Amino acid sequence: MKQRLLFLGPPGAGKGTQADRLCKKNNLLHLSTGDLLRSEVQAGTDLGQKAQTIMSKGGLVSDELVLSIVKNKLIGLDSGWLLDGFPRNVFQAQALEDLLVQVDQPIQLVVFLKIDDGLLIQRLLARGRDDDNEEVIRHRLEVYKNMTAPLVDHYRGKGLLKAISGSGTIDEISNRIQEILE
Ligand code: AP5
Ligand code: MG
């Protein structure tokens, strides 16, 4: 099975839910920049304080902060990994590629979870995380469309992308992912 994966998709697509399951089952490191940033916020670190205001509004935290977190986790790692919520723009994607060339561990597959806006808004409102209110969700979606969605073509152009539907039950989506990993 592929050991170096990236999950791409809008907020609420199910990236975190599916990544958790897949990583537990296959012993991969689940690297969610959103989760890592939330831990920094909770611990009240300098980095967390810088990130908090931006996250609460649904904007993107600075590339520099995010890249420092990811580099620390990826360098020297001897297991496979799954990146969730990173990269978030073309600059981050390029920085990631440079890093992966250095460590000689290229991405093997990008899974793109496709889903309608209506369904993801419903899911996020039902979850109710701090940034899951209607106004912030709309902004996160706009940021996704402007900054992150161009990565779909970026990875498709490299022949790395497989798209699946992110609607259906959690089990149905896990099965779809399993099929494209084999
Ligand atoms: P991040 O934590 O990455 O949030 P997000 O992209 O908005 O995505 P979510 O985590 O909300 O959605 P998800 O696709 O993981 O779905 P989930 O599985 O949780 O980022 C948060 C913030 O951090 C950003 O706004 C930004 O400020 C900052 N940030 C993070 N990374 C950054 C980066 N690289 N650069 C700069 N800034 C960065 O599912 C959602 C809900 O739906 C859950 O309640 C779940 O239980 C439910 N659900 C899942 N699947 C199903 C299903 N099949 N059926 C029904 N319900 C389902
Ligand atoms: Mg998530």
PDB file of C-alpha atoms and ligand atoms in Angstrom:
ATOM      1  CA  MET A   1       0.000   0.000   0.000  1.00  0.00           C
ATOM      2  CA  LYS A   2       1.049   3.563  -0.596  1.00  0.00           C
ATOM      3  CA  GLN A   3       2.804   5.077   2.441  1.00  0.00           C
ATOM      4  CA  ARG A   4       3.045   8.785   1.622  1.00  0.00           C
ATOM      5  CA  LEU A   5      -0.325  10.362   1.104  1.00  0.00           C
ATOM      6  CA  LEU A   6      -2.030  13.696   0.956  1.00  0.00           C
ATOM      7  CA  PHE A   7      -5.735  14.407   1.509  1.00  0.00           C
ATOM      8  CA  LEU A   8      -7.129  17.410  -0.306  1.00  0.00           C
ATOM      9  CA  GLY A   9     -10.639  18.822  -0.064  1.00  0.00           C
ATOM     10  CA  PRO A  10     -12.746  21.659   1.307  1.00  0.00           C
ATOM     11  CA  PRO A  11     -13.485  22.167   5.019  1.00  0.00           C
ATOM     12  CA  GLY A  12     -15.903  19.475   6.188  1.00  0.00           C
ATOM     13  CA  ALA A  13     -15.086  17.076   3.343  1.00  0.00           C
ATOM     14  CA  GLY A  14     -14.113  14.411   5.903  1.00  0.00           C
ATOM     15  CA  LYS A  15     -10.325  14.640   5.565  1.00  0.00           C
ATOM     16  CA  GLY A  16      -9.695  14.352   9.306  1.00  0.00           C
ATOM     17  CA  THR A  17     -12.271  11.609   9.862  1.00  0.00           C
ATOM     18  CA  GLN A  18     -10.933   9.432   7.058  1.00  0.00           C
ATOM     19  CA  ALA A  19      -7.276  10.189   7.777  1.00  0.00           C
ATOM     20  CA  ASP A  20      -7.676   9.093  11.407  1.00  0.00           C
ATOM     21  CA  ARG A  21      -9.124   5.739  10.411  1.00  0.00           C
ATOM     22  CA  LEU A  22      -6.656   5.024   7.650  1.00  0.00           C
ATOM     23  CA  CYS A  23      -3.614   5.998   9.722  1.00  0.00           C
ATOM     24  CA  LYS A  24      -4.652   3.851  12.692  1.00  0.00           C
ATOM     25  CA  LYS A  25      -5.232   0.886  10.446  1.00  0.00           C
ATOM     26  CA  ASN A  26      -1.952   1.229   8.546  1.00  0.00           C
ATOM     27  CA  ASN A  27       0.383   2.772  11.115  1.00  0.00           C
ATOM     28  CA  LEU A  28       0.907   6.020   9.260  1.00  0.00           C
ATOM     29  CA  LEU A  29       1.598   9.343  10.950  1.00  0.00           C
ATOM     30  CA  HIS A  30      -1.520  11.538  10.640  1.00  0.00           C
ATOM     31  CA  LEU A  31      -0.226  15.046  10.156  1.00  0.00           C
ATOM     32  CA  SER A  32      -3.084  17.547  10.363  1.00  0.00           C
ATOM     33  CA  THR A  33      -1.832  21.126  10.427  1.00  0.00           C
ATOM     34  CA  GLY A  34      -5.240  22.220  11.795  1.00  0.00           C
ATOM     35  CA  ASP A  35      -4.940  19.791  14.755  1.00  0.00           C
ATOM     36  CA  LEU A  36      -1.316  20.768  15.368  1.00  0.00           C
ATOM     37  CA  LEU A  37      -2.200  24.464  15.344  1.00  0.00           C
ATOM     38  CA  ARG A  38      -5.150  23.870  17.708  1.00  0.00           C
ATOM     39  CA  SER A  39      -2.794  22.091  20.157  1.00  0.00           C
ATOM     40  CA  GLU A  40      -0.469  25.106  20.064  1.00  0.00           C
ATOM     41  CA  VAL A  41      -3.432  27.403  20.748  1.00  0.00           C
ATOM     42  CA  GLN A  42      -4.530  25.230  23.657  1.00  0.00           C
ATOM     43  CA  ALA A  43      -1.018  25.133  25.115  1.00  0.00           C
ATOM     44  CA  GLY A  44      -0.854  28.948  24.846  1.00  0.00           C
ATOM     45  CA  THR A  45       2.515  28.946  23.027  1.00  0.00           C
ATOM     46  CA  ASP A  46       3.772  31.979  21.084  1.00  0.00           C
ATOM     47  CA  LEU A  47       2.973  30.175  17.878  1.00  0.00           C
ATOM     48  CA  GLY A  48      -0.539  29.368  19.133  1.00  0.00           C
ATOM     49  CA  GLN A  49      -1.181  32.964  20.090  1.00  0.00           C
ATOM     50  CA  LYS A  50      -0.132  34.133  16.638  1.00  0.00           C
ATOM     51  CA  ALA A  51      -2.357  31.542  14.972  1.00  0.00           C
ATOM     52  CA  GLN A  52      -5.488  31.902  17.101  1.00  0.00           C
ATOM     53  CA  THR A  53      -6.919  35.166  15.754  1.00  0.00           C
ATOM     54  CA  ILE A  54      -6.465  34.079  12.165  1.00  0.00           C
ATOM     55  CA  MET A  55      -7.979  30.632  12.757  1.00  0.00           C
ATOM     56  CA  SER A  56     -11.005  32.055  14.528  1.00  0.00           C
ATOM     57  CA  LYS A  57     -11.732  34.128  11.407  1.00  0.00           C
ATOM     58  CA  GLY A  58     -11.074  31.273   8.992  1.00  0.00           C
ATOM     59  CA  GLY A  59      -8.037  32.772   7.243  1.00  0.00           C
ATOM     60  CA  LEU A  60      -4.753  31.001   6.532  1.00  0.00           C
ATOM     61  CA  VAL A  61      -2.028  31.098   9.164  1.00  0.00           C
ATOM     62  CA  SER A  62       1.333  32.288   7.766  1.00  0.00           C
ATOM     63  CA  ASP A  63       3.223  29.876   5.551  1.00  0.00           C
ATOM     64  CA  GLU A  64       6.295  30.334   7.705  1.00  0.00           C
ATOM     65  CA  LEU A  65       4.559  29.125  10.902  1.00  0.00           C
ATOM     66  CA  VAL A  66       2.910  26.180   9.216  1.00  0.00           C
ATOM     67  CA  LEU A  67       6.058  25.095   7.406  1.00  0.00           C
ATOM     68  CA  SER A  68       8.090  25.167  10.607  1.00  0.00           C
ATOM     69  CA  ILE A  69       5.585  22.784  12.219  1.00  0.00           C
ATOM     70  CA  VAL A  70       5.509  20.383   9.276  1.00  0.00           C
ATOM     71  CA  LYS A  71       9.282  20.282   8.824  1.00  0.00           C
ATOM     72  CA  ASN A  72       9.797  19.363  12.474  1.00  0.00           C
ATOM     73  CA  LYS A  73       7.451  16.430  12.113  1.00  0.00           C
ATOM     74  CA  LEU A  74       8.596  15.083   8.757  1.00  0.00           C
ATOM     75  CA  ILE A  75      12.377  15.272   9.007  1.00  0.00           C
ATOM     76  CA  GLY A  76      13.879  12.051  10.343  1.00  0.00           C
ATOM     77  CA  LEU A  77      10.566  10.212  10.353  1.00  0.00           C
ATOM     78  CA  ASP A  78      10.833   6.516   9.532  1.00  0.00           C
ATOM     79  CA  SER A  79       7.126   5.645   9.106  1.00  0.00           C
ATOM     80  CA  GLY A  80       4.772   6.558   6.289  1.00  0.00           C
ATOM     81  CA  TRP A  81       2.612   9.663   6.621  1.00  0.00           C
ATOM     82  CA  LEU A  82      -0.637  11.266   5.594  1.00  0.00           C
ATOM     83  CA  LEU A  83      -0.855  15.046   5.262  1.00  0.00           C
ATOM     84  CA  ASP A  84      -4.303  16.500   6.037  1.00  0.00           C
ATOM     85  CA  GLY A  85      -5.008  20.202   5.559  1.00  0.00           C
ATOM     86  CA  PHE A  86      -1.523  20.857   4.224  1.00  0.00           C
ATOM     87  CA  PRO A  87      -0.444  22.156   1.746  1.00  0.00           C
ATOM     88  CA  ARG A  88      -3.067  24.871   1.592  1.00  0.00           C
ATOM     89  CA  ASN A  89      -1.699  26.997  -1.255  1.00  0.00           C
ATOM     90  CA  VAL A  90       0.756  26.747  -4.129  1.00  0.00           C
ATOM     91  CA  PHE A  91       3.610  28.213  -2.073  1.00  0.00           C
ATOM     92  CA  GLN A  92       3.204  25.537   0.618  1.00  0.00           C
ATOM     93  CA  ALA A  93       2.994  22.833  -2.055  1.00  0.00           C
ATOM     94  CA  GLN A  94       6.273  23.998  -3.561  1.00  0.00           C
ATOM     95  CA  ALA A  95       7.969  24.182  -0.154  1.00  0.00           C
ATOM     96  CA  LEU A  96       6.737  20.666   0.605  1.00  0.00           C
ATOM     97  CA  GLU A  97       8.102  19.369  -2.675  1.00  0.00           C
ATOM     98  CA  ASP A  98      11.505  20.906  -1.951  1.00  0.00           C
ATOM     99  CA  LEU A  99      11.528  19.284   1.487  1.00  0.00           C
ATOM    100  CA  LEU A 100      10.496  15.883   0.137  1.00  0.00           C
ATOM    101  CA  VAL A 101      13.202  15.990  -2.502  1.00  0.00           C
ATOM    102  CA  GLN A 102      15.751  16.627   0.274  1.00  0.00           C
ATOM    103  CA  VAL A 103      14.595  13.586   2.243  1.00  0.00           C
ATOM    104  CA  ASP A 104      14.000  11.525  -0.906  1.00  0.00           C
ATOM    105  CA  GLN A 105      10.373  10.708   0.016  1.00  0.00           C
ATOM    106  CA  PRO A 106       8.066  11.845  -2.777  1.00  0.00           C
ATOM    107  CA  ILE A 107       4.267  11.926  -2.399  1.00  0.00           C
ATOM    108  CA  GLN A 108       2.748   8.726  -3.787  1.00  0.00           C
ATOM    109  CA  LEU A 109      -0.921   9.696  -3.972  1.00  0.00           C
ATOM    110  CA  VAL A 110      -3.176  12.720  -3.492  1.00  0.00           C
ATOM    111  CA  VAL A 111      -6.758  11.843  -2.583  1.00  0.00           C
ATOM    112  CA  PHE A 112      -9.212  14.602  -3.458  1.00  0.00           C
ATOM    113  CA  LEU A 113     -12.510  14.424  -1.538  1.00  0.00           C
ATOM    114  CA  LYS A 114     -15.197  16.129  -3.617  1.00  0.00           C
ATOM    115  CA  ILE A 115     -18.342  17.384  -1.932  1.00  0.00           C
ATOM    116  CA  ASP A 116     -21.131  19.965  -2.403  1.00  0.00           C
ATOM    117  CA  ASP A 117     -21.067  23.167  -0.365  1.00  0.00           C
ATOM    118  CA  GLY A 118     -24.541  22.488   1.092  1.00  0.00           C
ATOM    119  CA  LEU A 119     -23.517  19.173   2.628  1.00  0.00           C
ATOM    120  CA  LEU A 120     -20.275  20.404   4.100  1.00  0.00           C
ATOM    121  CA  ILE A 121     -21.949  23.437   5.674  1.00  0.00           C
ATOM    122  CA  GLN A 122     -24.493  21.077   7.303  1.00  0.00           C
ATOM    123  CA  ARG A 123     -21.717  18.833   8.648  1.00  0.00           C
ATOM    124  CA  LEU A 124     -19.673  21.702  10.057  1.00  0.00           C
ATOM    125  CA  LEU A 125     -22.655  23.400  11.715  1.00  0.00           C
ATOM    126  CA  ALA A 126     -23.526  20.058  13.330  1.00  0.00           C
ATOM    127  CA  ARG A 127     -19.964  19.663  14.646  1.00  0.00           C
ATOM    128  CA  GLY A 128     -19.717  23.130  16.218  1.00  0.00           C
ATOM    129  CA  ARG A 129     -15.924  23.589  16.549  1.00  0.00           C
ATOM    130  CA  ASP A 130     -14.918  27.195  17.487  1.00  0.00           C
ATOM    131  CA  ASP A 131     -14.603  28.096  13.792  1.00  0.00           C
ATOM    132  CA  ASP A 132     -17.808  26.284  12.750  1.00  0.00           C
ATOM    133  CA  ASN A 133     -20.287  29.149  12.574  1.00  0.00           C
ATOM    134  CA  GLU A 134     -21.975  30.201   9.361  1.00  0.00           C
ATOM    135  CA  GLU A 135     -19.952  33.370   8.732  1.00  0.00           C
ATOM    136  CA  VAL A 136     -16.563  31.748   9.363  1.00  0.00           C
ATOM    137  CA  ILE A 137     -17.496  28.627   7.377  1.00  0.00           C
ATOM    138  CA  ARG A 138     -18.343  30.839   4.367  1.00  0.00           C
ATOM    139  CA  HIS A 139     -14.965  32.533   4.668  1.00  0.00           C
ATOM    140  CA  ARG A 140     -13.121  29.196   5.004  1.00  0.00           C
ATOM    141  CA  LEU A 141     -14.873  28.042   1.853  1.00  0.00           C
ATOM    142  CA  GLU A 142     -13.883  31.168  -0.031  1.00  0.00           C
ATOM    143  CA  VAL A 143     -10.264  30.790   1.101  1.00  0.00           C
ATOM    144  CA  TYR A 144     -10.400  27.159   0.002  1.00  0.00           C
ATOM    145  CA  LYS A 145     -11.694  28.098  -3.459  1.00  0.00           C
ATOM    146  CA  ASN A 146      -9.163  30.893  -3.998  1.00  0.00           C
ATOM    147  CA  MET A 147      -6.046  29.442  -2.397  1.00  0.00           C
ATOM    148  CA  THR A 148      -6.333  25.666  -2.048  1.00  0.00           C
ATOM    149  CA  ALA A 149      -8.512  24.474  -4.941  1.00  0.00           C
ATOM    150  CA  PRO A 150      -5.780  25.330  -7.517  1.00  0.00           C
ATOM    151  CA  LEU A 151      -3.796  22.452  -5.973  1.00  0.00           C
ATOM    152  CA  VAL A 152      -6.241  20.025  -7.586  1.00  0.00           C
ATOM    153  CA  ASP A 153      -4.897  20.901 -11.032  1.00  0.00           C
ATOM    154  CA  HIS A 154      -1.372  21.173  -9.662  1.00  0.00           C
ATOM    155  CA  TYR A 155      -1.387  17.531  -8.510  1.00  0.00           C
ATOM    156  CA  ARG A 156      -3.481  16.313 -11.422  1.00  0.00           C
ATOM    157  CA  GLY A 157      -0.793  17.707 -13.726  1.00  0.00           C
ATOM    158  CA  LYS A 158       1.790  15.627 -11.903  1.00  0.00           C
ATOM    159  CA  GLY A 159      -0.322  12.483 -12.350  1.00  0.00           C
ATOM    160  CA  LEU A 160      -0.714  12.072  -8.574  1.00  0.00           C
ATOM    161  CA  LEU A 161      -4.396  12.931  -8.045  1.00  0.00           C
ATOM    162  CA  LYS A 162      -7.344  10.605  -7.597  1.00  0.00           C
ATOM    163  CA  ALA A 163     -10.765  12.136  -6.912  1.00  0.00           C
ATOM    164  CA  ILE A 164     -13.555  10.419  -5.018  1.00  0.00           C
ATOM    165  CA  SER A 165     -16.950  11.538  -3.794  1.00  0.00           C
ATOM    166  CA  GLY A 166     -16.959  12.669  -0.169  1.00  0.00           C
ATOM    167  CA  SER A 167     -20.704  12.193   0.245  1.00  0.00           C
ATOM    168  CA  GLY A 168     -22.201   9.036   1.743  1.00  0.00           C
ATOM    169  CA  THR A 169     -21.551   7.268   5.033  1.00  0.00           C
ATOM    170  CA  ILE A 170     -18.130   7.276   6.696  1.00  0.00           C
ATOM    171  CA  ASP A 171     -17.766   3.538   5.883  1.00  0.00           C
ATOM    172  CA  GLU A 172     -18.673   4.049   2.225  1.00  0.00           C
ATOM    173  CA  ILE A 173     -16.026   6.723   1.860  1.00  0.00           C
ATOM    174  CA  SER A 174     -13.397   4.600   3.657  1.00  0.00           C
ATOM    175  CA  ASN A 175     -14.102   1.822   1.156  1.00  0.00           C
ATOM    176  CA  ARG A 176     -13.701   4.200  -1.781  1.00  0.00           C
ATOM    177  CA  ILE A 177     -10.352   5.344  -0.392  1.00  0.00           C
ATOM    178  CA  GLN A 178      -9.213   1.772   0.230  1.00  0.00           C
ATOM    179  CA  GLU A 179      -9.949   0.878  -3.395  1.00  0.00           C
ATOM    180  CA  ILE A 180      -7.756   3.616  -4.824  1.00  0.00           C
ATOM    181  CA  LEU A 181      -4.888   2.854  -2.444  1.00  0.00           C
ATOM    182  CA  GLU A 182      -4.387  -0.699  -3.586  1.00  0.00           C
TER     183      GLU A 182
HETATM  184  P1  AP5 B   1      -8.408  22.561   9.499  1.00  0.00           P
HETATM  185  O1  AP5 B   1      -8.397  21.996  10.863  1.00  0.00           O
HETATM  186  O2  AP5 B   1      -7.593  21.902   8.455  1.00  0.00           O
HETATM  187  O3  AP5 B   1      -9.927  22.684   9.078  1.00  0.00           O
HETATM  188  P2  AP5 B   1     -10.666  22.648   7.644  1.00  0.00           P
HETATM  189  O4  AP5 B   1      -9.808  22.585   6.458  1.00  0.00           O
HETATM  190  O5  AP5 B   1     -11.589  23.802   7.703  1.00  0.00           O
HETATM  191  O6  AP5 B   1     -11.337  21.310   7.599  1.00  0.00           O
HETATM  192  P3  AP5 B   1     -12.107  20.530   8.709  1.00  0.00           P
HETATM  193  O7  AP5 B   1     -11.123  19.962   9.665  1.00  0.00           O
HETATM  194  O8  AP5 B   1     -13.194  21.392   9.253  1.00  0.00           O
HETATM  195  O9  AP5 B   1     -12.777  19.419   7.791  1.00  0.00           O
HETATM  196  P4  AP5 B   1     -12.328  17.940   7.442  1.00  0.00           P
HETATM  197  O10 AP5 B   1     -12.259  17.787   5.974  1.00  0.00           O
HETATM  198  O11 AP5 B   1     -11.155  17.498   8.250  1.00  0.00           O
HETATM  199  O12 AP5 B   1     -13.629  17.164   7.908  1.00  0.00           O
HETATM  200  P5  AP5 B   1     -13.892  16.297   9.227  1.00  0.00           P
HETATM  201  O13 AP5 B   1     -13.394  14.934   9.035  1.00  0.00           O
HETATM  202  O14 AP5 B   1     -13.454  17.053  10.433  1.00  0.00           O
HETATM  203  O15 AP5 B   1      -7.965  24.084   9.562  1.00  0.00           O
HETATM  204  C1  AP5 B   1      -8.498  24.971  10.532  1.00  0.00           C
HETATM  205  C2  AP5 B   1      -7.775  26.316  10.437  1.00  0.00           C
HETATM  206  O16 AP5 B   1      -6.381  26.142  10.746  1.00  0.00           O
HETATM  207  C3  AP5 B   1      -7.773  26.965   9.048  1.00  0.00           C
HETATM  208  O17 AP5 B   1      -8.948  27.728   8.837  1.00  0.00           O
HETATM  209  C4  AP5 B   1      -6.506  27.820   9.114  1.00  0.00           C
HETATM  210  O18 AP5 B   1      -6.742  28.982   9.848  1.00  0.00           O
HETATM  211  C5  AP5 B   1      -5.561  26.949   9.916  1.00  0.00           C
HETATM  212  N1  AP5 B   1      -4.734  26.062   9.056  1.00  0.00           N
HETATM  213  C6  AP5 B   1      -4.748  24.698   9.044  1.00  0.00           C
HETATM  214  N2  AP5 B   1      -3.857  24.221   8.167  1.00  0.00           N
HETATM  215  C7  AP5 B   1      -3.257  25.302   7.608  1.00  0.00           C
HETATM  216  C8  AP5 B   1      -2.262  25.457   6.618  1.00  0.00           C
HETATM  217  N3  AP5 B   1      -1.684  24.398   6.020  1.00  0.00           N
HETATM  218  N4  AP5 B   1      -1.900  26.718   6.271  1.00  0.00           N
HETATM  219  C9  AP5 B   1      -2.452  27.803   6.871  1.00  0.00           C
HETATM  220  N5  AP5 B   1      -3.420  27.735   7.801  1.00  0.00           N
HETATM  221  C10 AP5 B   1      -3.815  26.489   8.174  1.00  0.00           C
HETATM  222  O19 AP5 B   1     -15.492  16.237   9.190  1.00  0.00           O
HETATM  223  C11 AP5 B   1     -16.275  17.389   9.478  1.00  0.00           C
HETATM  224  C12 AP5 B   1     -17.510  16.950  10.290  1.00  0.00           C
HETATM  225  O20 AP5 B   1     -18.320  16.096   9.489  1.00  0.00           O
HETATM  226  C13 AP5 B   1     -17.172  16.159  11.563  1.00  0.00           C
HETATM  227  O21 AP5 B   1     -18.085  16.497  12.569  1.00  0.00           O
HETATM  228  C14 AP5 B   1     -17.352  14.693  11.121  1.00  0.00           C
HETATM  229  O22 AP5 B   1     -17.713  13.862  12.192  1.00  0.00           O
HETATM  230  C15 AP5 B   1     -18.460  14.807  10.093  1.00  0.00           C
HETATM  231  N6  AP5 B   1     -18.350  13.810   9.023  1.00  0.00           N
HETATM  232  C16 AP5 B   1     -17.221  13.382   8.399  1.00  0.00           C
HETATM  233  N7  AP5 B   1     -17.511  12.468   7.454  1.00  0.00           N
HETATM  234  C17 AP5 B   1     -18.849  12.326   7.458  1.00  0.00           C
HETATM  235  C18 AP5 B   1     -19.768  11.534   6.702  1.00  0.00           C
HETATM  236  N8  AP5 B   1     -19.347  10.710   5.721  1.00  0.00           N
HETATM  237  N9  AP5 B   1     -21.075  11.631   6.973  1.00  0.00           N
HETATM  238  C19 AP5 B   1     -21.524  12.495   7.938  1.00  0.00           C
HETATM  239  N10 AP5 B   1     -20.715  13.253   8.706  1.00  0.00           N
HETATM  240  C20 AP5 B   1     -19.393  13.186   8.458  1.00  0.00           C
HETATM  241 MG    MG B   2      -9.853  18.420   9.605  1.00  0.00          MG
END
